[in-house]
Coordinates of C-alpha atoms in Angstrom, one line a residue:
M30 CA -40.2 25.8 18.4
N31 CA -43.7 26.2 19.8
E32 CA -44.8 25.5 16.1
L33 CA -43.2 22.4 16.1
K34 CA -44.1 21.3 19.5
Q35 CA -47.4 21.4 17.9
L36 CA -47.1 19.0 15.2
S37 CA -47.7 15.6 15.0
L38 CA -44.3 13.0 14.5
M39 CA -45.8 12.4 11.1
E40 CA -46.2 15.7 10.3
L41 CA -42.7 16.7 11.0
M42 CA -41.2 13.9 9.1
Q43 CA -43.7 14.8 6.3
T44 CA -42.0 18.4 6.2
W45 CA -38.5 17.6 7.0
Q46 CA -38.4 14.7 3.8
A47 CA -39.8 17.6 1.8
L48 CA -36.9 20.0 2.7
L49 CA -34.0 17.7 2.6
L50 CA -35.3 15.2 -0.3
G51 CA -37.0 17.1 -2.8
D52 CA -35.3 18.4 -6.1
S53 CA -33.6 21.3 -4.4
P54 CA -33.0 20.1 -0.9
D55 CA -32.8 22.5 1.9
Y56 CA -30.9 21.4 4.8
P57 CA -30.6 24.2 7.1
A58 CA -35.0 24.7 6.7
G59 CA -35.6 21.1 7.2
L60 CA -33.1 20.5 10.3
P61 CA -35.4 21.8 12.7
Y62 CA -38.2 19.4 11.8
L63 CA -35.6 16.8 12.1
R64 CA -34.1 17.6 15.0
E65 CA -37.9 17.7 16.5
A66 CA -38.2 14.3 15.5
V67 CA -35.5 12.8 17.0
R68 CA -36.1 14.3 20.5
R69 CA -39.2 12.8 20.2
G70 CA -37.2 9.1 19.7
D71 CA -37.7 8.5 16.2
A72 CA -34.8 6.0 15.2
Y73 CA -35.1 7.0 11.2
S74 CA -34.7 10.3 12.2
A75 CA -31.3 10.1 14.4
Y76 CA -30.1 7.9 11.1
A77 CA -31.0 11.1 9.6
L78 CA -29.3 13.8 11.0
G79 CA -26.6 11.6 11.7
C80 CA -26.0 11.7 7.8
C81 CA -26.4 15.4 8.1
Y82 CA -23.4 15.6 10.2
E83 CA -21.2 13.2 8.3
N84 CA -21.4 14.9 5.0
G85 CA -21.7 18.2 6.5
L86 CA -25.8 19.0 5.4
G87 CA -27.2 22.2 6.1
I88 CA -25.0 22.2 9.3
R89 CA -21.0 22.0 10.1
R90 CA -19.9 18.5 9.1
N91 CA -18.8 16.9 13.3
L92 CA -18.3 13.1 13.0
K93 CA -18.2 12.7 16.0
K94 CA -22.1 14.2 16.5
A95 CA -22.6 11.8 13.9
V96 CA -21.5 8.6 15.7
E97 CA -23.6 9.9 18.1
Y98 CA -27.1 10.1 16.7
Y99 CA -26.2 6.6 14.3
T100 CA -25.5 5.0 17.6
I101 CA -29.2 6.7 19.0
A102 CA -30.5 5.2 15.8
A103 CA -28.7 1.3 16.1
A104 CA -29.9 1.0 19.8
K105 CA -33.2 1.9 18.7
G106 CA -33.1 -1.0 16.3
D107 CA -32.9 1.0 12.9
A108 CA -30.9 -1.1 10.5
N109 CA -29.6 2.4 8.5
G110 CA -28.4 3.1 12.0
Q111 CA -26.6 0.0 12.8
C112 CA -25.0 -0.3 9.0
S113 CA -23.6 3.2 9.4
L114 CA -22.4 2.7 12.8
A115 CA -20.7 -0.3 11.9
W116 CA -19.5 1.6 8.9
C117 CA -18.1 4.4 11.1
Y118 CA -16.3 1.6 13.4
K119 CA -14.5 0.0 10.2
N120 CA -13.4 3.2 8.8
G121 CA -12.4 4.9 12.5
I122 CA -14.7 7.9 11.3
G123 CA -15.4 10.3 14.2
V124 CA -14.9 7.0 16.6
E125 CA -11.8 4.5 17.2
P126 CA -11.9 1.4 14.8
D127 CA -13.0 -1.8 16.1
K128 CA -12.9 -4.4 14.4
Q129 CA -15.6 -6.6 16.6
K130 CA -18.1 -3.4 17.1
T131 CA -17.8 -3.5 13.4
A132 CA -19.2 -7.2 12.7
F133 CA -21.8 -7.2 15.2
W134 CA -23.9 -3.8 13.7
Y135 CA -23.7 -5.6 10.9
T136 CA -24.6 -8.3 12.2
K137 CA -27.6 -6.4 13.3
A138 CA -28.5 -4.8 10.6
A139 CA -28.1 -7.6 8.5
Q140 CA -30.6 -9.4 10.9
R141 CA -32.9 -6.7 10.0
G142 CA -32.8 -7.9 6.5
H143 CA -30.5 -4.6 5.5
A144 CA -29.3 -5.7 1.8
R145 CA -26.0 -3.5 2.1
A146 CA -25.2 -4.3 5.6
M147 CA -25.4 -8.5 4.8
N148 CA -22.9 -8.0 1.3
N149 CA -20.5 -5.8 4.2
L150 CA -20.4 -8.8 6.7
G151 CA -20.1 -11.1 3.9
L152 CA -16.7 -8.9 3.5
C153 CA -15.9 -9.6 7.2
Y154 CA -16.2 -13.2 7.0
E155 CA -14.2 -13.5 4.1
N156 CA -11.5 -11.9 5.6
G157 CA -12.1 -12.0 9.0
I158 CA -12.7 -9.4 10.4
G159 CA -14.1 -9.2 14.3
V160 CA -15.0 -12.7 13.0
K161 CA -14.1 -15.7 12.3
Q162 CA -13.4 -16.3 8.5
S163 CA -15.8 -18.5 7.2
L164 CA -15.6 -18.0 3.4
P165 CA -19.3 -19.8 3.1
M166 CA -20.8 -17.7 5.1
A167 CA -19.2 -14.9 3.7
A168 CA -20.9 -16.4 0.1
D169 CA -24.3 -17.2 1.2
L170 CA -24.5 -13.7 3.3
Y171 CA -23.1 -12.1 -0.6
L172 CA -26.2 -14.5 -2.2
R173 CA -28.6 -12.8 0.5
S174 CA -28.0 -9.4 -0.1
F175 CA -28.1 -9.8 -4.1
L176 CA -31.2 -11.9 -4.2
R177 CA -32.5 -8.5 -2.0
G178 CA -31.6 -6.7 -5.2
Y179 CA -28.4 -5.5 -3.5
A180 CA -25.5 -4.7 -6.9
L181 CA -22.6 -5.0 -5.1
G182 CA -23.6 -8.2 -3.4
G183 CA -24.4 -9.5 -6.5
S184 CA -21.3 -8.7 -8.2
N185 CA -19.0 -10.2 -5.1
F186 CA -21.5 -13.6 -5.0
G187 CA -20.1 -13.4 -8.9
G188 CA -16.9 -13.1 -7.4
C189 CA -17.4 -16.1 -5.4
L190 CA -18.6 -18.5 -7.8
L191 CA -15.7 -17.3 -10.0
D192 CA -13.3 -18.4 -8.2
G193 CA -15.1 -21.2 -5.6
I194 CA -14.9 -19.3 -2.9
G195 CA -17.0 -20.6 -0.3
V196 CA -19.4 -21.9 -2.9
E197 CA -18.8 -24.2 -6.2
Q198 CA -17.2 -22.6 -8.5
D199 CA -19.6 -21.8 -11.7
V200 CA -18.1 -19.2 -14.3
K201 CA -20.7 -19.2 -16.1
R202 CA -23.3 -18.1 -13.5
A203 CA -20.8 -15.7 -12.0
I204 CA -20.1 -13.8 -16.0
A205 CA -24.5 -13.6 -15.6
L206 CA -24.1 -11.8 -12.6
F207 CA -21.5 -9.6 -13.1
R208 CA -23.8 -8.1 -16.5
W209 CA -26.0 -8.0 -14.2
A210 CA -24.8 -5.8 -11.6
A211 CA -23.0 -3.6 -13.8
R212 CA -26.7 -2.9 -16.1
K213 CA -27.2 -1.6 -12.4
E214 CA -24.4 0.6 -12.5
C215 CA -22.1 -1.4 -10.1
P216 CA -18.7 -0.1 -10.5
E217 CA -17.1 -3.5 -9.0
A218 CA -19.0 -5.5 -11.3
M219 CA -17.8 -3.9 -14.7
H220 CA -14.3 -4.2 -13.1
R221 CA -14.7 -7.7 -12.9
L222 CA -16.2 -8.1 -15.9
G223 CA -13.2 -6.3 -17.9
W224 CA -10.6 -8.7 -15.5
C225 CA -12.5 -11.6 -17.2
Y226 CA -12.4 -10.2 -20.5
Y227 CA -8.4 -9.8 -19.8
R228 CA -7.9 -13.3 -18.7
G229 CA -10.4 -14.6 -20.9
Q230 CA -11.9 -16.2 -18.5
G231 CA -15.6 -16.9 -18.4
V232 CA -15.5 -14.7 -22.0
T233 CA -13.4 -14.9 -25.0
Q234 CA -10.2 -12.9 -24.3
D235 CA -11.2 -9.2 -25.3
Y236 CA -8.3 -6.3 -24.5
H237 CA -10.6 -4.4 -25.8
S238 CA -13.9 -4.7 -24.3
M239 CA -11.9 -5.2 -20.6
F240 CA -10.7 -1.6 -21.4
L241 CA -14.0 -0.5 -21.9
C242 CA -14.8 -1.9 -19.1
Y243 CA -12.2 -0.3 -16.7
E244 CA -13.2 2.9 -18.6
R245 CA -16.8 2.7 -17.5
A246 CA -16.4 1.6 -13.8
A247 CA -13.3 5.1 -13.7
K248 CA -15.9 7.4 -14.7
L249 CA -18.4 6.2 -12.0
G250 CA -15.0 7.1 -9.3
Y251 CA -13.8 2.9 -8.6
H252 CA -10.5 3.8 -7.7
K253 CA -9.1 0.4 -8.3
A254 CA -10.3 0.8 -12.3
Q255 CA -8.8 3.9 -12.1
S256 CA -5.6 2.1 -11.6
D257 CA -6.3 -0.1 -14.3
L258 CA -7.6 2.1 -17.0
G259 CA -4.1 4.2 -16.2
W260 CA -2.6 0.5 -16.7
C261 CA -4.3 0.2 -20.0
Y262 CA -3.0 3.3 -21.4
Q263 CA 0.4 3.0 -19.5
C264 CA 1.4 -0.6 -21.5
G265 CA -1.6 -0.2 -24.6
Y266 CA -4.1 -2.7 -23.6
G267 CA -7.0 -2.4 -25.4
T268 CA -5.9 1.2 -26.4
K269 CA -3.2 3.4 -27.7
K270 CA -0.4 3.8 -24.6
D271 CA -0.6 7.1 -24.0
L272 CA 1.3 8.0 -20.8
A273 CA -0.1 11.0 -19.8
L274 CA -3.4 9.5 -20.1
A275 CA -2.1 6.7 -17.8
F276 CA -0.1 9.0 -15.4
A277 CA -3.7 10.9 -14.6
W278 CA -6.2 8.1 -13.8
Y279 CA -3.7 6.8 -11.9
L280 CA -3.1 9.8 -9.9
K281 CA -7.2 9.9 -10.1
A282 CA -6.9 6.7 -8.0
A283 CA -3.6 7.8 -5.6
K284 CA -5.8 10.7 -4.1
Q285 CA -8.5 7.8 -3.5
G286 CA -6.2 6.7 -1.6
Y287 CA -5.6 3.9 -3.4
A288 CA -1.7 2.5 -2.2
P289 CA -0.5 0.3 -6.2
A290 CA -1.3 3.8 -7.7
Q291 CA 0.3 5.9 -5.3
C292 CA 3.2 3.6 -5.8
Y293 CA 2.6 4.2 -9.5
V294 CA 2.4 7.8 -9.1
G295 CA 5.7 8.0 -6.9
W296 CA 7.3 6.0 -10.0
A297 CA 5.9 8.5 -12.9
Y298 CA 7.8 11.7 -11.1
Y299 CA 10.9 9.7 -10.3
S300 CA 11.3 8.7 -14.1
G301 CA 9.8 11.3 -15.7
S302 CA 6.9 8.8 -17.2
G303 CA 3.8 11.1 -18.7
T304 CA 5.1 14.0 -16.2
K305 CA 7.3 16.4 -15.3
K306 CA 10.2 14.6 -13.1
N307 CA 9.6 15.3 -9.4
L308 CA 11.7 13.6 -6.9
R309 CA 10.2 15.1 -3.8
Q310 CA 6.9 14.9 -5.6
A311 CA 8.1 10.9 -6.1
V312 CA 9.1 10.6 -2.5
H313 CA 6.2 12.1 -1.2
W314 CA 3.6 9.6 -3.2
Y315 CA 6.2 6.5 -2.3
T316 CA 5.6 7.9 1.8
L317 CA 2.0 7.7 1.7
A318 CA 1.5 3.8 -0.2
A319 CA 4.6 2.7 2.3
E320 CA 2.3 4.4 4.8
Q321 CA -0.2 1.8 4.3
D322 CA 2.1 -1.0 4.1
H323 CA 3.1 -1.5 0.5
A324 CA 5.5 -3.4 -0.4
P325 CA 6.7 -2.0 -3.5
A326 CA 6.6 1.5 -2.3
L327 CA 8.3 0.2 0.8
F328 CA 11.4 -0.7 -1.7
N329 CA 11.4 2.2 -3.7
L330 CA 11.0 4.7 -0.9
G331 CA 14.2 2.7 0.9
L332 CA 16.2 3.2 -2.6
C333 CA 15.1 7.0 -2.1
F334 CA 16.8 6.9 1.1
Y335 CA 19.8 4.7 0.0
N336 CA 20.4 7.1 -2.9
G337 CA 19.2 10.7 -1.7
W338 CA 16.2 11.0 -3.9
G339 CA 14.2 13.3 -3.5
V340 CA 14.8 13.3 0.7
E341 CA 18.3 13.1 2.3
Q342 CA 20.3 10.5 2.7
D343 CA 20.4 7.8 5.2
D344 CA 21.2 4.8 5.3
E345 CA 19.5 2.8 8.3
K346 CA 16.2 4.6 7.3
A347 CA 17.0 3.0 3.3
F348 CA 18.1 -0.7 5.6
E349 CA 14.6 -0.6 7.4
L350 CA 12.3 0.5 4.8
V351 CA 13.9 -2.5 2.6
R352 CA 13.4 -4.9 5.6
R353 CA 9.9 -4.0 5.8
A354 CA 8.7 -4.7 2.0
A355 CA 11.2 -8.2 1.6
E356 CA 9.2 -9.4 5.7
Q357 CA 6.6 -9.7 2.8
N358 CA 7.8 -11.7 0.2
E359 CA 8.8 -8.9 -2.5
A360 CA 11.5 -10.3 -4.1
P361 CA 13.5 -7.3 -5.2
A362 CA 13.3 -6.1 -1.7
Q363 CA 14.7 -9.7 -0.5
C364 CA 17.6 -9.3 -3.6
H365 CA 18.3 -6.3 -2.2
L366 CA 18.6 -7.2 1.2
G367 CA 21.6 -9.7 0.5
W368 CA 23.1 -7.1 -1.1
C369 CA 23.1 -4.8 1.8
Y370 CA 24.3 -7.5 4.5
R371 CA 27.1 -8.5 1.7
I372 CA 28.8 -5.2 2.0
G373 CA 27.3 -3.7 5.0
R374 CA 25.3 -0.9 3.9
G375 CA 23.0 0.3 6.7
V376 CA 23.1 -2.7 8.5
R377 CA 26.6 -4.6 10.2
K378 CA 27.8 -6.9 6.8
D379 CA 26.8 -10.8 7.3
L380 CA 27.2 -13.0 4.4
K381 CA 25.3 -15.5 6.1
E382 CA 22.2 -13.4 6.2
S383 CA 22.6 -12.6 2.1
L384 CA 23.0 -15.7 1.4
S385 CA 19.7 -16.2 3.7
W386 CA 18.2 -13.1 1.7
Y387 CA 19.7 -14.2 -1.8
R388 CA 18.1 -17.7 -1.2
R389 CA 14.3 -16.8 -0.5
A390 CA 14.5 -13.9 -3.3
A391 CA 15.7 -16.8 -5.9
A392 CA 13.1 -19.0 -4.5
N393 CA 10.6 -16.1 -5.5
G394 CA 12.0 -16.3 -9.4
D395 CA 14.3 -12.8 -8.4
V396 CA 17.0 -13.1 -11.4
S397 CA 19.5 -10.8 -10.5
A398 CA 18.9 -13.0 -7.0
M399 CA 19.6 -16.3 -8.3
F400 CA 22.7 -14.9 -10.0
N401 CA 23.9 -13.7 -6.7
L402 CA 23.4 -17.7 -5.5
G403 CA 25.5 -18.8 -8.2
V404 CA 28.4 -16.1 -7.3
F405 CA 28.0 -17.1 -3.8
H406 CA 28.4 -21.2 -4.4
Q407 CA 30.9 -20.2 -6.8
C408 CA 33.5 -18.4 -4.5
G409 CA 32.5 -20.1 -1.8
F410 CA 30.9 -16.9 0.4
A411 CA 29.1 -18.0 3.8
T412 CA 29.1 -21.7 2.0
P413 CA 31.4 -24.2 0.7
I414 CA 32.4 -24.2 -2.3
N415 CA 30.0 -26.2 -5.1
Y416 CA 30.4 -25.4 -8.4
E417 CA 27.4 -27.8 -9.6
L418 CA 24.9 -25.6 -7.4
A419 CA 26.6 -22.9 -9.2
V420 CA 26.0 -23.6 -12.3
F421 CA 22.4 -24.8 -11.6
W422 CA 21.6 -21.1 -10.7
L423 CA 23.8 -19.3 -12.8
T424 CA 22.2 -21.3 -15.4
K425 CA 18.5 -19.6 -14.5
A426 CA 19.4 -16.6 -14.3
Q427 CA 21.2 -16.9 -18.0
E428 CA 18.2 -18.6 -19.3
E429 CA 16.0 -15.3 -17.8
G430 CA 18.5 -13.1 -19.7
H431 CA 21.1 -12.2 -17.2
V432 CA 24.5 -10.9 -18.3
G433 CA 26.5 -11.0 -15.8
A434 CA 25.9 -15.0 -15.3
A435 CA 26.4 -15.4 -18.6
V436 CA 29.9 -14.5 -18.0
N437 CA 30.4 -16.4 -14.8
L438 CA 28.7 -19.4 -16.9
G439 CA 30.8 -19.1 -19.5
E440 CA 33.7 -19.4 -17.3
C441 CA 32.4 -22.4 -15.8
Y442 CA 32.4 -24.1 -19.0
R443 CA 35.5 -22.5 -20.1
L444 CA 37.6 -24.5 -16.8
G445 CA 35.0 -27.3 -16.3
T446 CA 34.2 -26.0 -13.7
G447 CA 30.7 -27.7 -12.2
V448 CA 29.7 -28.6 -15.7
K449 CA 31.7 -30.6 -18.2
K450 CA 34.1 -28.3 -19.9
N451 CA 33.3 -26.7 -23.4
I452 CA 35.3 -23.6 -24.6
K453 CA 33.0 -23.3 -27.5
K454 CA 30.1 -22.7 -25.0
A455 CA 32.0 -21.0 -23.4
V456 CA 33.0 -18.5 -25.5
A457 CA 29.2 -17.7 -26.7
L458 CA 27.6 -17.1 -23.6
Y459 CA 31.3 -13.9 -23.4
Q460 CA 30.1 -13.1 -26.3
D461 CA 26.7 -12.6 -26.0
A462 CA 27.6 -10.6 -23.0
A463 CA 29.6 -8.3 -25.0
Q464 CA 27.1 -7.9 -27.5
R465 CA 25.0 -7.2 -24.7
G466 CA 27.5 -4.2 -23.3
N467 CA 28.9 -5.8 -20.6
A468 CA 33.4 -5.2 -19.9
V469 CA 34.3 -8.2 -18.5
A470 CA 32.9 -10.8 -20.9
W471 CA 34.8 -8.4 -23.8
H472 CA 38.1 -8.9 -21.4
N473 CA 37.1 -12.6 -21.4
L474 CA 36.6 -13.0 -24.8
A475 CA 39.7 -11.2 -25.4
Q476 CA 41.9 -13.4 -23.8
C477 CA 40.1 -16.5 -26.0
Y478 CA 41.1 -14.2 -29.0
E479 CA 45.1 -14.3 -27.4
A480 CA 44.9 -18.1 -26.8
G481 CA 43.1 -19.2 -29.4
H482 CA 40.5 -21.2 -27.4
G483 CA 37.3 -21.6 -29.0
V484 CA 38.2 -19.1 -31.7
P485 CA 40.9 -18.4 -34.3
K486 CA 43.9 -17.1 -32.2
S487 CA 44.4 -13.3 -33.2
A488 CA 46.3 -10.6 -31.9
E489 CA 44.3 -8.1 -33.3
K490 CA 40.8 -9.0 -32.4
A491 CA 42.3 -9.5 -28.5
G492 CA 43.7 -5.7 -28.4
S493 CA 40.2 -4.3 -29.9
C494 CA 38.1 -6.4 -27.7
Y495 CA 40.2 -5.8 -24.6
Q496 CA 40.2 -1.6 -25.6
K497 CA 36.3 -2.1 -25.9
A498 CA 36.6 -3.6 -22.1
S499 CA 38.4 -1.2 -20.9
D500 CA 36.0 1.9 -22.7
L501 CA 33.0 0.3 -21.5
G502 CA 34.9 0.7 -17.4
Y503 CA 36.8 -2.6 -16.7
S504 CA 39.8 -1.8 -14.7
G505 CA 41.3 -5.0 -15.7
A506 CA 40.9 -4.6 -19.3
T507 CA 42.8 -1.2 -18.8
L508 CA 45.5 -2.1 -16.5
L509 CA 46.7 -4.6 -19.1
L510 CA 46.3 -2.2 -21.8
A511 CA 48.9 0.1 -19.1
Q512 CA 51.2 -3.3 -19.1
R513 CA 51.5 -3.6 -22.4
A514 CA 52.5 0.3 -22.9
E515 CA 54.9 0.4 -20.8
H516 CA 58.1 0.0 -22.6
T517 CA 56.5 1.3 -26.4
D518 CA 54.9 4.3 -24.7
P519 CA 55.3 5.6 -21.2
D520 CA 53.2 8.4 -21.3
K521 CA 50.1 6.1 -22.9
A522 CA 50.8 3.6 -19.8
M523 CA 50.7 6.5 -17.7
Q524 CA 47.4 7.7 -18.6
L525 CA 46.0 4.6 -18.5
C526 CA 47.1 3.4 -15.3
R527 CA 45.1 6.6 -13.9
L528 CA 41.8 5.9 -15.9
A529 CA 42.5 2.4 -14.4
M530 CA 42.6 3.9 -10.5
E531 CA 39.4 5.9 -11.5
Q532 CA 37.0 2.9 -12.9
D533 CA 34.7 1.6 -10.7
D534 CA 34.0 -1.7 -11.4
I535 CA 33.8 -4.8 -8.6
L536 CA 37.7 -5.3 -9.0
K537 CA 38.4 -1.9 -8.7
E538 CA 40.8 -2.8 -5.4
K539 CA 43.2 -5.0 -6.5
H540 CA 43.6 -2.9 -9.7
Y541 CA 43.7 0.0 -8.6
H542 CA 46.9 -1.1 -6.3
T543 CA 48.2 -2.5 -8.9
A544 CA 47.8 1.0 -11.4
Q545 CA 49.1 2.8 -8.6
K546 CA 52.7 0.5 -8.4
L547 CA 52.5 0.8 -11.8
L548 CA 52.5 4.6 -12.4
Q549 CA 54.6 5.6 -9.4
K550 CA 57.6 3.1 -11.4
L551 CA 57.0 5.5 -14.8
E552 CA 57.3 8.3 -12.9
D553 CA 60.1 7.3 -11.2
E554 CA 61.9 5.9 -14.3
R555 CA 60.6 9.4 -15.8
S556 CA 62.5 11.6 -13.3
K557 CA 65.5 10.0 -13.6
Q558 CA 66.0 10.6 -17.4

């Protein structure tokens, strides 16, 4: 220590720089020189010592100590220390997160011309972090960062130009900035350029070029690019479809804490896509994403709790998770919440609340919600019967391929409710739904053949359709077949009654009791013989 005290500050700094910044850094040997320079009040040395503590360089990692030394450097006006201290306050590194202090210290560093701080302060202004949101201010800070040669600043300013955020839109200039930043190995710029190739914005649409951009950025460790590269392999965009590679890239992004990738990894484990099915792992990854309030993950985790997939079944927990997703405008969650209120699953039954959530989901494009809205208006659930509105929503759902909507819309055309009666149109809708495996459609088609409505009358075809409806699990068709066999084949009728009682469909309760009565009648007649 006495030897260190005899060295000048310049000599101390030169020595530790030689030891810490050389080709083969010797951090433990350089730390005493660094500490002595800090003791003598050198601001940059305090920043450097903070870096050592933050990253565990030559010393045990200690984030609180890192903040302590960054604070010393920042108070002495060192821009690097100010920028690093702001980063700590933004991300809760060694200190409680504080948006105001984040913006304050980035501002201090930016005022000293620190390019990275200018860029990060731009992010604060863009997103309203610790300052009042101002898109023009954000764009100006990104530009100033870029003019000082900071690649990410150039990429972010390019993003402003691309979409006209805080500055007049200039797509051509945006592409030029992305290319410039990409040449400087900025993964964010590579990723943005890939997105432009995907959309054909400012460049000719080219999925393979998109893939190459994502691949370059992903290999540099950029989490969003890793996730999007996984998507390329998942869907076969710009490359050959490979679910195992898709999973591997999603997993890399997920391990960096990227919520959309964590949600996909959860789904992959749930479905066995590109990896071995593992419901507990699915719950684990859904949970990590849900903890970041990621709406699709909240919904998927809710489904796991509803069904007991990889976790103990819990209706109330499931409902709360789905509700949180629904409140973020996640359309499938909104539709599911409508179902919860409709049947009283995890919450008290409330048809008005059900209708409200179906309306919100339908407005957000959820096809199942459109169908259910049609049913509510058709049947008068929580709202007066309105066949015109029923036809409107059923038509929208049917046009989007909802098979149940085709059946219900067929009923509207068959009966002329809410629309001009058109038996042939009804039959066409039943046939379409039947070919897609809908049991009720087969049942309704059988009735048409039986009565000769819209098709030539045919008892044989009617019987065949009823049988298909029964085979697909529709208790109404099974019960009808049992009633027809009551006098010709009592044993078969009893067998069909038992089957109808076991089948699970929307009208199972009504059909169950009718089948039960018929079975009892047949058994009583058998006992009298």
